[in-house]
Amino acid sequence: MNSEQALLADLDSAGVVFAVHEHIAVATVEDSAEVTGHIPGYHTKNLFLKDKAGRYWLVTMPGEERADLRFIASRLGAGRFSFGKPEAMKELLGVTPGAVTPLAAFNDRAGKVTVVLDAAFAPDGTINVHPLRNTATLSLRTTDLVAALERWGHAPLVLSLQPED
């Protein structure tokens, strides 16, 4: 059983209702909007980041929002952020660039990555994320995503990631 099959089996065994939408590969939020915009729910932007102290972060925010890395770092009490290297992403999360997803925390058994969710996602809403690959989108309730992350030992930090205007 590959990692995605194990992930889906875990979600299913926990009673999570989800749908997988197959599509062509998408690498950016812009690509994804064209291909998956018809899927109801929140669409996401997912960032694999490393702070100055060497800690890794997986940040999920609404796809249409601007990612202000300085602001996000200040909200998290982290040093300056840079994007994590693809090799670290593969080693820690089992995914490649373009396929970053909060569901990749399933692969981080050592708990080396801190998961952050933007508070803009309504708990009872539907959130759309990759199922460990960028050729599909998985839709599930935000509350089910949070519960899964908690079950995997990655209780997410949930806070507003957008500066007040």
Short mmCIF file of C-alpha atoms in Angstrom, two decimals:
data_model
loop_
_atom_site.label_atom_id
_atom_site.label_comp_id
_atom_site.label_asym_id
_atom_site.label_seq_id
_atom_site.Cartn_x
_atom_site.Cartn_y
_atom_site.Cartn_z
CA MET A 1 0.00 0.00 0.00
CA ASN A 2 1.48 3.34 -1.01
CA SER A 3 1.40 6.45 1.16
CA GLU A 4 -1.69 7.92 -0.50
CA GLN A 5 -3.60 4.65 -0.18
CA ALA A 6 -2.63 4.49 3.52
CA LEU A 7 -3.74 8.11 3.99
CA LEU A 8 -7.13 7.51 2.35
CA ALA A 9 -7.60 4.29 4.35
CA ASP A 10 -6.85 6.21 7.55
CA LEU A 11 -9.38 8.91 6.70
CA ASP A 12 -11.96 6.28 5.77
CA SER A 13 -11.42 4.28 8.97
CA ALA A 14 -11.94 7.47 10.99
CA GLY A 15 -15.31 7.98 9.29
CA VAL A 16 -14.20 11.03 7.32
CA VAL A 17 -16.37 11.78 4.32
CA PHE A 18 -14.22 12.96 1.44
CA ALA A 19 -14.19 13.11 -2.34
CA VAL A 20 -11.19 12.80 -4.64
CA HIS A 21 -11.31 14.77 -7.88
CA GLU A 22 -8.77 13.60 -10.49
CA HIS A 23 -7.29 16.23 -12.83
CA ILE A 24 -4.19 17.20 -14.75
CA ALA A 25 -1.10 18.17 -12.78
CA VAL A 26 -1.21 21.65 -11.26
CA ALA A 27 1.85 23.29 -9.74
CA THR A 28 0.62 26.74 -8.75
CA VAL A 29 -2.49 28.34 -7.25
CA GLU A 30 -3.13 29.96 -10.64
CA ASP A 31 -2.97 26.59 -12.45
CA SER A 32 -5.19 25.04 -9.83
CA ALA A 33 -7.83 27.78 -10.06
CA GLU A 34 -8.28 27.07 -13.76
CA VAL A 35 -8.53 23.30 -13.28
CA THR A 36 -10.31 22.97 -9.92
CA GLY A 37 -12.23 26.25 -9.58
CA HIS A 38 -15.51 24.40 -10.16
CA ILE A 39 -15.02 22.27 -7.02
CA PRO A 40 -17.07 23.76 -4.16
CA GLY A 41 -15.31 24.89 -0.99
CA TYR A 42 -12.13 26.66 0.04
CA HIS A 43 -9.16 26.36 -2.29
CA THR A 44 -5.76 26.52 -0.65
CA LYS A 45 -2.24 27.81 -0.90
CA ASN A 46 0.23 25.54 0.90
CA LEU A 47 3.72 26.65 1.87
CA PHE A 48 6.60 24.51 3.12
CA LEU A 49 8.80 26.90 5.08
CA LYS A 50 11.94 26.83 7.19
CA ASP A 51 12.75 29.46 9.78
CA LYS A 52 16.13 30.85 10.74
CA ALA A 53 16.32 28.42 13.70
CA GLY A 54 15.94 25.45 11.33
CA ARG A 55 12.32 24.61 12.22
CA TYR A 56 9.97 23.48 9.46
CA TRP A 57 6.44 24.77 8.96
CA LEU A 58 3.57 23.72 6.68
CA VAL A 59 1.24 26.70 6.26
CA THR A 60 -2.20 26.38 4.64
CA MET A 61 -4.14 29.50 3.76
CA PRO A 62 -6.88 30.52 1.31
CA GLY A 63 -5.56 30.31 -2.24
CA GLU A 64 -6.60 33.85 -3.15
CA GLU A 65 -4.76 35.43 -0.21
CA ARG A 66 -1.29 36.93 -0.45
CA ALA A 67 1.33 35.12 1.62
CA ASP A 68 3.16 37.80 3.60
CA LEU A 69 6.00 35.68 4.99
CA ARG A 70 7.23 38.41 7.36
CA PHE A 71 3.77 38.81 8.85
CA ILE A 72 3.24 35.04 9.12
CA ALA A 73 6.64 34.61 10.81
CA SER A 74 5.80 37.36 13.31
CA ARG A 75 2.40 35.74 14.06
CA LEU A 76 4.14 32.44 14.75
CA GLY A 77 7.03 33.88 16.73
CA ALA A 78 9.41 32.43 14.17
CA GLY A 79 12.52 33.94 12.71
CA ARG A 80 12.78 34.94 9.08
CA PHE A 81 11.21 32.36 6.75
CA SER A 82 12.63 30.86 3.60
CA PHE A 83 11.08 28.17 1.46
CA GLY A 84 12.09 24.67 2.48
CA LYS A 85 14.26 22.76 0.04
CA PRO A 86 12.58 20.09 -2.12
CA GLU A 87 14.86 17.43 -0.60
CA ALA A 88 13.68 18.28 2.93
CA MET A 89 10.07 18.36 1.73
CA LYS A 90 10.41 14.86 0.27
CA GLU A 91 12.23 13.53 3.35
CA LEU A 92 9.90 15.04 5.96
CA LEU A 93 6.53 15.07 4.20
CA GLY A 94 6.88 12.56 1.37
CA VAL A 95 5.72 15.06 -1.26
CA THR A 96 7.32 17.11 -4.02
CA PRO A 97 6.95 20.81 -4.90
CA GLY A 98 3.50 21.49 -6.30
CA ALA A 99 1.94 18.76 -4.15
CA VAL A 100 2.32 20.37 -0.72
CA THR A 101 -0.73 19.69 1.42
CA PRO A 102 -1.59 19.62 5.11
CA LEU A 103 -2.41 15.95 4.58
CA ALA A 104 1.35 15.36 4.16
CA ALA A 105 1.61 15.59 7.96
CA PHE A 106 0.44 11.96 7.77
CA ASN A 107 3.97 11.12 6.56
CA ASP A 108 5.78 13.16 9.24
CA ARG A 109 5.86 10.46 11.91
CA ALA A 110 8.77 12.18 13.67
CA GLY A 111 6.73 15.36 14.17
CA LYS A 112 9.39 17.66 12.73
CA VAL A 113 6.95 19.92 10.86
CA THR A 114 4.53 22.33 12.54
CA VAL A 115 1.21 22.62 10.73
CA VAL A 116 -0.51 26.02 10.57
CA LEU A 117 -4.04 26.65 9.27
CA ASP A 118 -5.42 30.08 8.54
CA ALA A 119 -8.39 30.92 10.78
CA ALA A 120 -10.22 32.12 7.64
CA PHE A 121 -11.33 28.52 6.98
CA ALA A 122 -14.76 28.02 8.55
CA PRO A 123 -14.77 24.86 10.71
CA ASP A 124 -17.94 23.55 9.06
CA GLY A 125 -16.77 24.47 5.55
CA THR A 126 -15.26 22.27 2.87
CA ILE A 127 -11.54 22.57 2.24
CA ASN A 128 -9.79 21.32 -0.91
CA VAL A 129 -6.22 20.01 -0.68
CA HIS A 130 -3.96 17.64 -2.58
CA PRO A 131 -3.99 13.97 -1.52
CA LEU A 132 -0.14 13.84 -1.57
CA ARG A 133 0.02 14.42 -5.34
CA ASN A 134 -0.83 17.36 -7.58
CA THR A 135 -2.95 15.38 -10.03
CA ALA A 136 -5.95 15.28 -7.72
CA THR A 137 -7.84 17.38 -5.19
CA LEU A 138 -9.36 15.94 -2.04
CA SER A 139 -12.39 17.70 -0.54
CA LEU A 140 -13.27 17.27 3.13
CA ARG A 141 -14.71 19.28 6.01
CA THR A 142 -12.26 21.58 7.76
CA THR A 143 -13.18 20.00 11.11
CA ASP A 144 -12.28 16.57 9.71
CA LEU A 145 -8.92 17.88 8.50
CA VAL A 146 -8.16 19.31 11.95
CA ALA A 147 -9.24 16.05 13.64
CA ALA A 148 -7.01 14.01 11.31
CA LEU A 149 -4.04 16.28 11.98
CA GLU A 150 -4.62 15.91 15.71
CA ARG A 151 -4.88 12.11 15.35
CA TRP A 152 -1.52 12.12 13.56
CA GLY A 153 0.14 14.13 16.33
CA HIS A 154 0.08 17.41 14.37
CA ALA A 155 -2.55 19.52 16.12
CA PRO A 156 -2.47 22.60 13.90
CA LEU A 157 -1.94 26.14 15.02
CA VAL A 158 -5.04 27.98 13.83
CA LEU A 159 -4.68 31.75 13.55
CA SER A 160 -5.27 34.64 11.21
CA LEU A 161 -2.47 34.87 8.66
CA GLN A 162 -3.59 38.12 7.04
CA PRO A 163 -2.62 41.57 8.33
CA GLU A 164 -5.54 43.76 9.38
CA ASP A 165 -6.06 46.52 6.83
#
